[in-house]
C-alpha cells in the first residue's frame, strides 16, 4: 500500500512523539520520497488543551483524541508505530525501541513532558496529574466518586473532607480544573443528591506564586482571579505545598483535610533527553541551537515541551504550549525538506534560519461565559474571551468529527448546564466504605 | 432537598439494580409519598444493546450510559446509592449492603446477569465477555492493539494469529460484534496501515447451535447468516468450544490459532438470587410466581435477567432482553403503587394480576445497511431492517443528549465509513513485544 516505506534507498526521518510537534513536523514532509516513522507510546494524538474537560466530564475521550494512523492515512510516506523509545544512540545514529535499534538519517524528538512532583514522587498516588486520557478518566472517577462517598457518609467531618477538592498549581490547567469542578458542584449536580448539599463543596486552588495564570498579563490574572472566586473557588496564593497525604495537604503550618487532591503544578521533560548526553535545563528540557538542533548533531532536532528553545527575534524562551510545538515542528520539517530537495538537485545544503516564535496570544477558560484572553496586546475577559476561546479550540481540533462532537457538547453544556460524560469507569472495586445512609 | 426520604413513617421500597428493570420499576412509583432506594454497583444506567458499539469504537461510553442520579434528578422520592448488595435476609426483611443491613417494606431484585463460562472460569482472561463499559473499553483495547501488534510482527504465522478474531456465541451480541469487527478490518482501517493488509484479517464466529440468532425466526437467521458471510465472517455452527488458551481456541479435534477471543456465549444470573433460598433454574435465575414475586414473600419481586418468569398468556418464558425487563419493572411498580394507595384508603389490597409479556419483536444488526427484524409476524432484512433497528434504538436511549450524540455518530460512521472512538486506553504498558518493522 502506498510507497514502499521499507525501501533501503529512501532517507529515513524518525519522529518520536505524535503530539502537536511531531505531527506538524511529519505533515511538512508530505509527498517527499522519504521514509517517515512516527513513534508514540499511545495510538492517539491528544488535544491536550481540552484534556481537563474530559477530567470534568464535559467531553468524551474520543472528542479530543484521534488515532495517529488516521491523521496520516493519506500521507503514504508516514509509518506509525506504537512503541516506547528507550534511548537515542547518537554515535550509532539510531534509536532503541523496545530494545531493538532503528537507524535514522534525521531524528526529531518531540516526546513532550510529564508532570513533576519536584522530587516528591510519593505524592503521585494521592495527587494525580493530568497528561493522558487515562489520567483524565481517573481524575473524573475520583471526582465523581467523592460525591457518592459523601452521599453515604454519616460523619460530618469525614463528609466535608469528601467534599473538599484541592488543585495544586494555578496555571491554565489548574485554573480550568478548579473552575470546572466548582461549577459542577455548585451549579450542575445539586439536584442529583438527596443527603448532601453539593453547593457546600469546597474547591481550593493553591499557587506558589503571587497570582493565578502567572504567564499571562496582570490584567488577565486579576480577571481570572475574580471569575474563579465568583464560582466559589478559594484561592491561596504565595503558598507552597510541603506535604501531600492520603487525607489532605500541608502547606507549612496549615493542614487542609481533603479526600481529593489534583496536581497541576510542575512538569518535567521526557527522560529521553538524558540519553543525548547534551546539556539539559532544570526541568530536563534539552537546550537546543537556534535552529532547534542539538550541539554537534545538525540532523537531530528537539521540539515542543521537550526542548528549551529561545525565540531568535525576542530572545524569550518558547512557552510549553501547543502553538510553540506546532511552530517548532513545522520549522524543523521545512529544514529537512529543503535539505533533502537540495541533495536531490545535488546542491549544497541551504543555510538554516534561526527559529522565531510567533505568539498568537494566550487563552484560558474558567467556566461558563468566563474566560480571559491576551492576544496582540488586546486583553479580554468574560463572554467575548469565552467565545474566542471556544472558537480557537474548535478550530484547532484535529479532525472534523471532533469539531462537531465538541461543538455539540459545549452547546449542550452551555444551554442546559449539564455534563454528558459523568461516568465512573475503571476499578470495578468501589472506593466507598460506608453503607447507604437511610436513617 | 425534595421530600424527606429519611422519614421513618414512609414505606420503603428498595430496588437492587439500575438497569432497564430497576429504572422502570422506580419510575412507576413517581410522586408516591414513599422512600425509594435504587442501589447499584455502578453509577450509570447502561444501554446494554449498544454496548458492542463501544467495544467496536463506533460509540463513546457516555453515549450509551447515563448517571442513574441524573435519571431520577426530578423524582424526589428516589435516593440513588452506589454500593454492592451482599445478600437478602428474608426473615429479617432487610438486605445487607457492604455489610450493613437496610430494612425494606418492598424489595425489587433487578440485579441482572453476567457472562458464564459454563464452569470454565479460567477462560475469562483469554476471552473477555461484554457486560460493562469497562468490558467494552477492554475489548476495544485488545481489538485495536491486535492490528498494532500485527503491523510490527515479522513472523507470518504470528502475524496471522494477531489478525484472527474469534467470537464465541452467535446470539445478537456475538453476531453484532463479529459483523462490526469484520467491517472495520475489511472496510474501515485498511488505508491506515503500511505493513499489513487488514483485509486479510479473519473473523470467526463459533456457535454451538445449528444456526445464528437462534432466538429469531429461521428466515432471519438465514438472512443474518448471509449478511455475516457477505462481510467476510467465517461461521462455524454446531461447534462447541472445548478449550480456550492464550494462543487460540480448541473445538474438539480442531484448533484455531487466534490472539483475540471474545466470549458472547452464556450468561448466568446475579449470584444475589442464591441468598433467597428459593428455587433457581440452571442459569441461576430465580423461579418466580406469575406476579413476579417469590414464593411465600409477596413483597419481594425479581425481574429482568435475574428472573425465570413465564408469560401468563403464552406460557412462554420471558426472554432476557431489555423489553422483558422494562415490562417486568413497570408491572411490579404498578402492583406496589396500587397496594400502597389501597392501604392509604385503608382498603384491602387489590388482587394481583399475572404478568403477561408483550413481544414487540426482535432486532439484530450485522453491519452497514445490514440487519434483520422479526416483528408482529413481519420479517425484514437489509436496509429496511437496519433503519427500523436504528430508529428503535435511538428512541429508547435514556436521555435526549445521548440520542443526539448517537444519531450523529451513526450518520458519521454511515456516510464516511469511519469510527470515531478508536482509542487504546488503560494499561499504560503496551502489549506489543516486537520492535517496529522498518526493514
Coordinates of C-alpha atoms in Angstrom, one line a residue, chain A residues 1 5-6 8 12 14 35-37 39-44 58 60-63 65-67 69-70 72-84 97-98 100 102-103 133-134 144-145 148 151-152 188-198 400-401 404 408-409 412-413 417-428 430 432-439, chain B residues 1 5-6 8 12 14 35-37 39-44 58 60-63 65-67 69-70 72-84 97-98 100 102-103 133-134 144-145 148 151-152 188-198 400-401 404 408-409 412-413 417-428 430 432-439:
Chain A
X1 CA 0.0 0.0 0.0
X5 CA 8.5 2.6 3.1
X6 CA 10.9 -0.3 3.6
X8 CA 16.5 1.0 1.8
X12 CA 14.7 7.9 6.9
X14 CA 12.2 9.3 12.7
X35 CA 10.5 7.2 4.8
X36 CA 9.0 8.9 7.8
X37 CA 8.5 7.0 11.0
X39 CA 6.7 6.5 17.0
X40 CA 4.4 7.0 20.0
X41 CA 3.6 5.1 23.2
X42 CA -0.1 5.7 22.6
X43 CA -2.1 5.2 19.4
X44 CA -3.7 8.6 19.6
X58 CA -17.8 17.7 29.7
X60 CA -15.6 12.3 25.8
X61 CA -12.0 10.9 25.4
X62 CA -12.5 10.4 21.7
X63 CA -13.7 14.0 21.2
X65 CA -8.1 12.2 20.8
X66 CA -7.7 10.9 17.3
X67 CA -5.7 7.8 16.2
X69 CA -2.7 6.5 12.0
X70 CA -5.9 8.2 10.9
X72 CA -1.6 10.2 8.3
X73 CA -4.0 7.8 6.5
X74 CA -3.4 9.6 3.2
X75 CA 0.2 10.6 3.7
X76 CA 1.7 7.4 2.4
X77 CA 5.3 8.2 3.3
X78 CA 4.5 8.0 7.0
X79 CA 4.5 4.8 9.0
X80 CA 3.1 5.0 12.5
X81 CA 4.5 2.7 15.2
X82 CA 3.2 2.0 18.7
X83 CA 6.2 1.7 20.9
X84 CA 8.4 3.1 23.6
X97 CA 12.7 0.9 20.6
X98 CA 11.7 -1.8 23.0
X100 CA 15.7 -3.0 19.1
X102 CA 16.5 1.5 14.3
X103 CA 18.9 3.8 12.4
X133 CA -6.6 10.2 28.6
X134 CA -6.2 7.6 31.4
X144 CA -17.5 11.8 40.8
X145 CA -16.8 9.1 43.5
X148 CA -21.1 9.3 46.0
X151 CA -23.8 10.9 50.0
X152 CA -23.4 7.8 52.2
X188 CA -24.8 21.3 37.8
X189 CA -25.3 18.4 40.2
X190 CA -27.0 19.8 43.4
X191 CA -30.4 18.4 42.3
X192 CA -29.0 14.9 41.9
X193 CA -28.3 14.2 45.5
X194 CA -30.7 13.7 48.5
X195 CA -28.5 13.6 51.6
X196 CA -25.8 16.2 50.8
X197 CA -25.8 19.7 49.6
X198 CA -23.1 19.7 46.9
X400 CA -13.8 17.4 11.6
X401 CA -15.7 14.9 13.5
X404 CA -18.7 18.6 15.5
X408 CA -22.4 20.0 20.3
X409 CA -21.2 19.0 23.7
X412 CA -25.5 21.3 25.4
X413 CA -23.4 22.1 28.4
X417 CA -25.9 23.3 32.4
X418 CA -25.4 19.6 32.2
X419 CA -22.4 17.4 31.7
X420 CA -22.8 14.3 29.5
X421 CA -19.9 12.2 30.4
X422 CA -20.5 11.7 34.2
X423 CA -19.3 8.0 34.2
X424 CA -17.3 6.3 36.9
X425 CA -15.3 3.7 35.0
X426 CA -12.2 1.6 35.8
X427 CA -11.5 -0.2 39.1
X428 CA -14.6 -2.3 39.5
X430 CA -15.8 0.8 44.8
X432 CA -16.8 3.7 49.3
X433 CA -16.6 2.2 52.7
X434 CA -19.8 3.2 54.3
X435 CA -23.3 1.7 53.7
X436 CA -26.1 3.8 52.2
X437 CA -27.4 6.2 54.8
X438 CA -31.1 5.6 55.1
X439 CA -31.6 6.8 58.7
Chain B
X1 CA -34.0 18.8 49.1
X5 CA -36.5 10.4 52.4
X6 CA -35.3 9.6 55.8
X8 CA -39.3 6.7 59.3
X12 CA -39.5 1.9 51.9
X14 CA -35.6 -1.0 47.8
X35 CA -39.0 6.2 50.1
X36 CA -37.5 4.5 47.1
X37 CA -33.9 3.4 47.2
X39 CA -28.9 0.6 44.7
X40 CA -26.3 -0.2 42.0
X41 CA -22.6 -1.2 41.9
X42 CA -22.1 1.4 39.1
X43 CA -23.1 5.0 39.0
X44 CA -24.6 4.7 35.5
X58 CA -18.4 3.4 17.0
X60 CA -18.4 6.6 23.2
X61 CA -19.2 5.2 26.6
X62 CA -21.2 8.2 27.6
X63 CA -23.3 7.9 24.5
X65 CA -24.6 5.3 29.7
X66 CA -26.3 7.9 31.8
X67 CA -25.8 8.6 35.5
X69 CA -28.8 10.0 39.6
X70 CA -29.5 12.1 36.6
X72 CA -34.1 10.4 38.9
X73 CA -33.0 14.0 39.4
X74 CA -36.6 15.2 39.4
X75 CA -38.2 12.2 41.1
X76 CA -37.6 13.3 44.6
X77 CA -38.7 10.2 46.3
X78 CA -35.8 8.2 44.8
X79 CA -32.5 8.0 46.5
X80 CA -29.6 6.5 44.5
X81 CA -26.9 4.6 46.2
X82 CA -23.6 3.3 44.9
X83 CA -23.0 0.0 46.6
X84 CA -22.8 -3.7 46.5
X97 CA -25.1 -3.6 51.7
X98 CA -21.4 -3.6 52.1
X100 CA -24.7 -3.1 56.8
X102 CA -31.1 -2.0 55.5
X103 CA -34.7 -3.0 56.1
X133 CA -18.4 -0.2 30.0
X134 CA -15.1 -1.4 31.3
X144 CA -7.2 -2.2 18.2
X145 CA -3.9 -3.4 19.7
X148 CA -0.8 -2.6 16.0
X151 CA 1.9 -4.1 12.0
X152 CA 5.2 -4.7 13.7
X188 CA -12.6 1.0 7.5
X189 CA -8.9 0.7 8.5
X190 CA -7.0 -0.8 5.6
X191 CA -5.6 2.6 4.5
X192 CA -4.2 3.2 8.0
X193 CA -1.6 0.5 7.9
X194 CA 1.6 0.2 5.9
X195 CA 2.9 -3.2 6.5
X196 CA -0.2 -5.3 6.9
X197 CA -3.3 -5.8 4.8
X198 CA -6.1 -5.7 7.3
X400 CA -32.0 13.3 24.8
X401 CA -28.4 14.2 24.7
X404 CA -28.3 13.3 19.5
X408 CA -24.6 11.9 14.8
X409 CA -22.1 9.2 15.4
X412 CA -20.9 9.9 10.5
X413 CA -20.0 6.2 10.5
X417 CA -17.3 4.6 6.9
X418 CA -15.2 5.8 9.8
X419 CA -15.1 5.1 13.5
X420 CA -14.6 7.9 15.9
X421 CA -13.6 6.2 19.1
X422 CA -10.5 4.2 18.1
X423 CA -8.6 4.8 21.3
X424 CA -6.4 2.4 23.1
X425 CA -6.8 3.3 26.8
X426 CA -6.0 1.6 30.0
X427 CA -2.9 -0.4 30.9
X428 CA -0.1 2.1 30.1
X430 CA 1.9 -1.9 25.8
X432 CA 3.4 -5.4 21.9
X433 CA 6.7 -7.3 22.2
X434 CA 8.3 -6.7 18.8
X435 CA 10.1 -3.6 17.5
X436 CA 8.8 -1.5 14.7
X437 CA 9.5 -3.3 11.4
X438 CA 11.4 -0.9 9.2
X439 CA 13.3 -3.4 7.0

